[in-house]
Amino acid sequence: MLTLKNIKKVYEKSDEAVLDDINLTFNRDEFVSILGCSGAGKSTLLNVIGGLDCKSSGKLLINGKDIYKCNDSNLDYYRKNNVGFIFQNYNLIEHLTVYENVMLPLLLTNYKNKHKRVLKMLDKVGLKDKKVLNKKPYELSGGEKQRVAICRALINNPDIILADEPTGALDYKTGYEIMNLIKKLSKNKLVIMVTHNKVLAKNYSSRIIYLD
Ligand code: ADP
């Protein structure tokens, strides 16, 4: 489903490659964890996979199609429709409500019944209470923020979920609740998760990749 071929990434003003000759293949229905020490290039790799960092060399093939060779609108389409991102610090828009944060990616699509879709998605993560829908992110707990972020990542029904330390800012119990949610909602999807938590990786992944 997703193949990286000879991916190399050198940041500007640096003469050392962060990623060098990375070759990986990912399939639908896999839950892959990427482990490695801090600075190994895990987040960089996830950004490359998500099409957020296009200034790397090599090929990123999605169902055989080279995303880097596509024009900007193809790349935009890929980012908006094929991939959902979940970040450690949630990256919610602070001045928008819970409802609006989840609705935002949908506004760029032709989906019908957007309102119903948002409510259904929030219901799946246990946030259907009307009072919560109108709250701003600063009024939520960390676990609730990550639930909203999961809804936003999944609302366009992407095939690929990219999660960068999704439980990194949460306590142990809430972290497991969030992991269970990601697992439950990602059936028939490819999940690639960056983490430094080996236990979490072992418990949830079908494959672990160590980045040296
Ligand atoms: P990890 O996620 O494994 O901690 P990162 O991918 O964040 O690693 O970073 C890998 C290396 O790339 C680090 O040495 C970091 O300093 C460097 N790096 C990350 N982002 C940038 C950037 N935007 N510009 C320059 N160097 C960067």
Coordinates of C-alpha atoms and ligand atoms in Angstrom, one line a residue:
M1 CA 0.0 0.0 0.0
L2 CA 2.8 2.4 0.9
T3 CA 6.4 2.1 -0.1
L4 CA 9.4 4.2 0.6
K5 CA 12.3 3.8 -1.8
N6 CA 15.8 5.2 -1.1
I7 CA 14.5 8.0 1.0
K8 CA 17.1 10.5 1.9
K9 CA 16.6 13.7 3.9
V10 CA 19.2 16.4 4.6
Y11 CA 18.0 19.5 6.4
E12 CA 19.1 22.8 5.1
K13 CA 22.3 24.1 6.7
S14 CA 23.3 20.6 7.7
D15 CA 25.8 18.4 5.9
E16 CA 24.6 15.2 7.6
A17 CA 21.6 13.1 6.4
V18 CA 18.9 12.5 9.0
L19 CA 17.5 9.8 6.9
D20 CA 19.6 7.9 4.4
D21 CA 18.5 5.2 2.0
I22 CA 15.3 4.2 3.9
N23 CA 13.4 1.4 2.2
L24 CA 10.2 0.3 3.7
T25 CA 6.9 -1.2 2.7
F26 CA 3.7 -0.9 4.7
N27 CA 0.4 -2.8 4.2
R28 CA -3.2 -2.0 5.0
D29 CA -4.3 -3.4 8.4
E30 CA -0.8 -3.1 9.9
F31 CA -0.1 -1.3 13.1
V32 CA 3.6 -0.3 12.9
S33 CA 5.5 1.3 15.6
I34 CA 8.7 3.2 14.9
L35 CA 11.1 3.2 17.9
G36 CA 14.5 4.9 18.2
C37 CA 16.3 7.3 20.5
S38 CA 15.6 11.0 20.5
G39 CA 17.1 12.6 17.4
A40 CA 17.1 9.4 15.4
G41 CA 14.8 10.9 12.8
K42 CA 11.4 9.3 13.7
S43 CA 9.4 12.5 13.3
T44 CA 11.2 13.4 10.2
L45 CA 10.3 10.0 8.7
L46 CA 6.7 10.4 9.7
N47 CA 6.5 13.8 8.1
V48 CA 8.1 12.4 4.9
I49 CA 5.4 9.6 4.9
G50 CA 2.7 12.2 5.4
G51 CA 3.8 14.4 2.6
L52 CA 4.5 17.2 5.0
D53 CA 8.2 17.2 4.1
C54 CA 8.6 17.0 0.3
K55 CA 12.2 18.2 0.2
S56 CA 13.7 14.7 0.5
S57 CA 15.0 12.5 -2.3
G58 CA 13.7 9.1 -3.2
K59 CA 10.2 7.8 -3.9
L60 CA 7.0 7.7 -1.8
L61 CA 4.7 5.3 -3.5
I62 CA 1.0 5.1 -2.5
N63 CA -0.7 2.2 -4.2
G64 CA 2.1 2.3 -6.8
K65 CA 1.7 6.1 -7.5
D66 CA 4.8 8.3 -6.8
I67 CA 3.4 11.0 -4.6
Y68 CA 6.6 13.2 -5.0
K69 CA 6.1 13.2 -8.8
C70 CA 2.6 14.5 -8.4
N71 CA 1.7 18.2 -8.7
D72 CA 0.8 20.3 -5.7
S73 CA -2.9 19.6 -6.0
N74 CA -2.3 15.8 -6.0
L75 CA -0.1 16.2 -2.9
D76 CA -2.7 18.3 -1.2
Y77 CA -5.3 15.7 -2.0
Y78 CA -3.1 13.0 -0.5
R79 CA -2.6 15.0 2.7
K80 CA -6.3 15.8 3.1
N81 CA -7.8 12.5 2.1
N82 CA -5.4 9.6 2.5
V83 CA -3.7 10.6 5.7
G84 CA -4.8 11.5 9.2
F85 CA -2.3 12.9 11.7
I86 CA -2.3 12.6 15.5
F87 CA 0.3 14.6 17.4
Q88 CA 1.6 14.5 20.9
N89 CA 0.5 18.0 21.6
Y90 CA -2.9 17.6 19.9
N91 CA -2.4 20.6 17.6
L92 CA -6.0 21.7 18.0
I93 CA -7.0 25.2 16.9
E94 CA -7.4 27.0 20.2
H95 CA -10.1 29.5 19.1
L96 CA -12.3 26.9 17.6
T97 CA -14.7 24.7 19.6
V98 CA -14.5 20.9 19.7
Y99 CA -17.2 20.7 17.1
E100 CA -15.5 23.2 14.8
N101 CA -12.1 21.5 15.1
V102 CA -13.5 18.2 13.9
M103 CA -15.6 19.9 11.2
L104 CA -12.7 21.8 9.8
P105 CA -11.1 19.1 7.5
L106 CA -14.7 18.2 6.3
L107 CA -15.2 21.7 5.0
L108 CA -12.6 21.0 2.3
T109 CA -14.5 17.9 1.0
N110 CA -17.7 17.2 -0.9
Y111 CA -19.1 14.9 1.8
K112 CA -22.8 15.2 2.4
N113 CA -24.4 15.4 5.9
K114 CA -21.3 16.9 7.4
H115 CA -23.0 17.8 10.7
K116 CA -24.2 14.2 11.3
R117 CA -20.8 12.9 10.4
V118 CA -19.1 15.1 13.0
L119 CA -21.6 14.1 15.7
K120 CA -21.2 10.4 14.9
M121 CA -17.4 10.6 15.0
L122 CA -17.4 12.4 18.4
D123 CA -19.9 9.8 19.7
K124 CA -17.4 7.1 18.8
V125 CA -14.8 8.6 21.1
G126 CA -17.3 9.3 23.9
L127 CA -17.7 13.0 23.4
K128 CA -21.2 13.5 22.2
D129 CA -22.3 15.6 25.2
K130 CA -23.6 19.0 23.8
K131 CA -21.7 20.9 26.5
V132 CA -18.4 19.3 25.4
L133 CA -19.1 20.1 21.7
N134 CA -19.1 23.8 22.5
K135 CA -16.0 23.8 24.6
K136 CA -12.7 25.3 23.4
P137 CA -9.5 23.1 23.7
Y138 CA -8.2 24.9 26.8
E139 CA -11.4 23.7 28.7
L140 CA -10.6 20.1 28.0
S141 CA -8.3 17.5 29.8
G142 CA -5.4 16.1 27.8
G143 CA -7.3 12.8 27.2
E144 CA -10.3 14.7 25.9
K145 CA -8.1 16.9 23.6
Q146 CA -6.5 13.8 22.1
R147 CA -10.0 12.3 21.6
V148 CA -10.9 15.4 19.6
A149 CA -7.6 15.2 17.7
I150 CA -8.4 11.5 16.8
C151 CA -11.8 12.6 15.5
R152 CA -10.2 15.3 13.4
A153 CA -7.7 12.8 12.0
L154 CA -10.3 10.2 11.1
I155 CA -13.2 12.4 10.0
N156 CA -12.2 12.2 6.3
N157 CA -11.9 8.4 6.6
P158 CA -8.2 8.2 5.6
D159 CA -6.5 4.9 4.8
I160 CA -3.4 5.9 6.7
I161 CA -3.1 7.2 10.3
L162 CA 0.2 8.7 11.3
A163 CA 0.6 9.2 15.1
D164 CA 3.6 11.0 16.6
E165 CA 3.9 10.1 20.3
P166 CA 0.1 10.1 20.7
T167 CA 0.3 9.3 24.4
G168 CA 3.5 11.2 25.1
A169 CA 1.7 14.0 27.1
L170 CA -0.8 11.7 28.9
D171 CA -0.7 9.8 32.1
Y172 CA -0.5 6.0 32.0
K173 CA -4.2 5.2 32.2
T174 CA -5.3 7.8 29.8
G175 CA -2.5 6.8 27.4
Y176 CA -3.9 3.3 27.3
E177 CA -7.4 4.5 26.8
I178 CA -6.2 6.6 23.8
M179 CA -4.3 3.6 22.4
N180 CA -7.3 1.4 22.7
L181 CA -9.4 4.0 20.8
I182 CA -6.8 4.3 18.0
K183 CA -6.7 0.5 17.7
K184 CA -10.5 0.2 17.7
L185 CA -11.0 3.0 15.1
S186 CA -8.3 1.9 12.8
K187 CA -9.6 -1.4 11.5
N188 CA -8.7 -1.9 7.8
K189 CA -6.3 1.0 8.0
L190 CA -2.6 1.4 8.2
V191 CA -1.3 2.9 11.4
I192 CA 2.2 4.1 11.7
M193 CA 3.1 5.3 15.2
V194 CA 6.3 7.0 16.5
T195 CA 7.0 6.3 20.1
H196 CA 9.8 5.8 22.6
N197 CA 7.6 3.6 24.7
K198 CA 8.7 0.0 24.0
V199 CA 5.9 -1.5 26.1
L200 CA 3.2 0.4 24.3
A201 CA 4.8 -0.6 20.9
K202 CA 4.9 -4.3 22.0
N203 CA 1.3 -4.3 23.2
Y204 CA -0.3 -2.6 20.2
S205 CA 1.9 -3.2 17.1
S206 CA 1.9 -5.9 14.5
R207 CA 5.4 -4.8 13.6
I208 CA 8.2 -2.7 15.2
I209 CA 10.8 -0.8 13.2
Y210 CA 13.9 0.5 15.0
L211 CA 15.4 3.6 13.6
D212 CA 19.1 3.7 14.4
Ligands
ADP1 P1 13.2 12.1 16.6 O1 11.7 12.3 16.2 O2 13.7 10.7 16.4 O3 13.5 12.6 17.9 P2 13.6 14.2 14.6 O4 13.1 13.7 13.3 O5 12.7 15.2 15.3 O6 14.1 13.0 15.5 O7 15.0 14.9 14.3 C1 16.1 14.2 13.7 C2 17.3 15.2 13.6 O8 16.9 16.2 12.6 C3 17.7 15.9 14.9 O9 19.1 16.0 14.9 C4 17.0 17.3 14.7 O10 17.8 18.3 15.3 C5 17.1 17.5 13.2 N1 15.9 18.3 12.7 C6 14.6 18.1 12.9 N2 13.8 19.0 12.3 C7 14.7 19.9 11.8 C8 14.5 21.1 11.1 N3 13.3 21.6 10.8 N4 15.6 21.8 10.6 C9 16.9 21.3 10.9 N5 17.1 20.1 11.6 C10 16.0 19.5 12.0

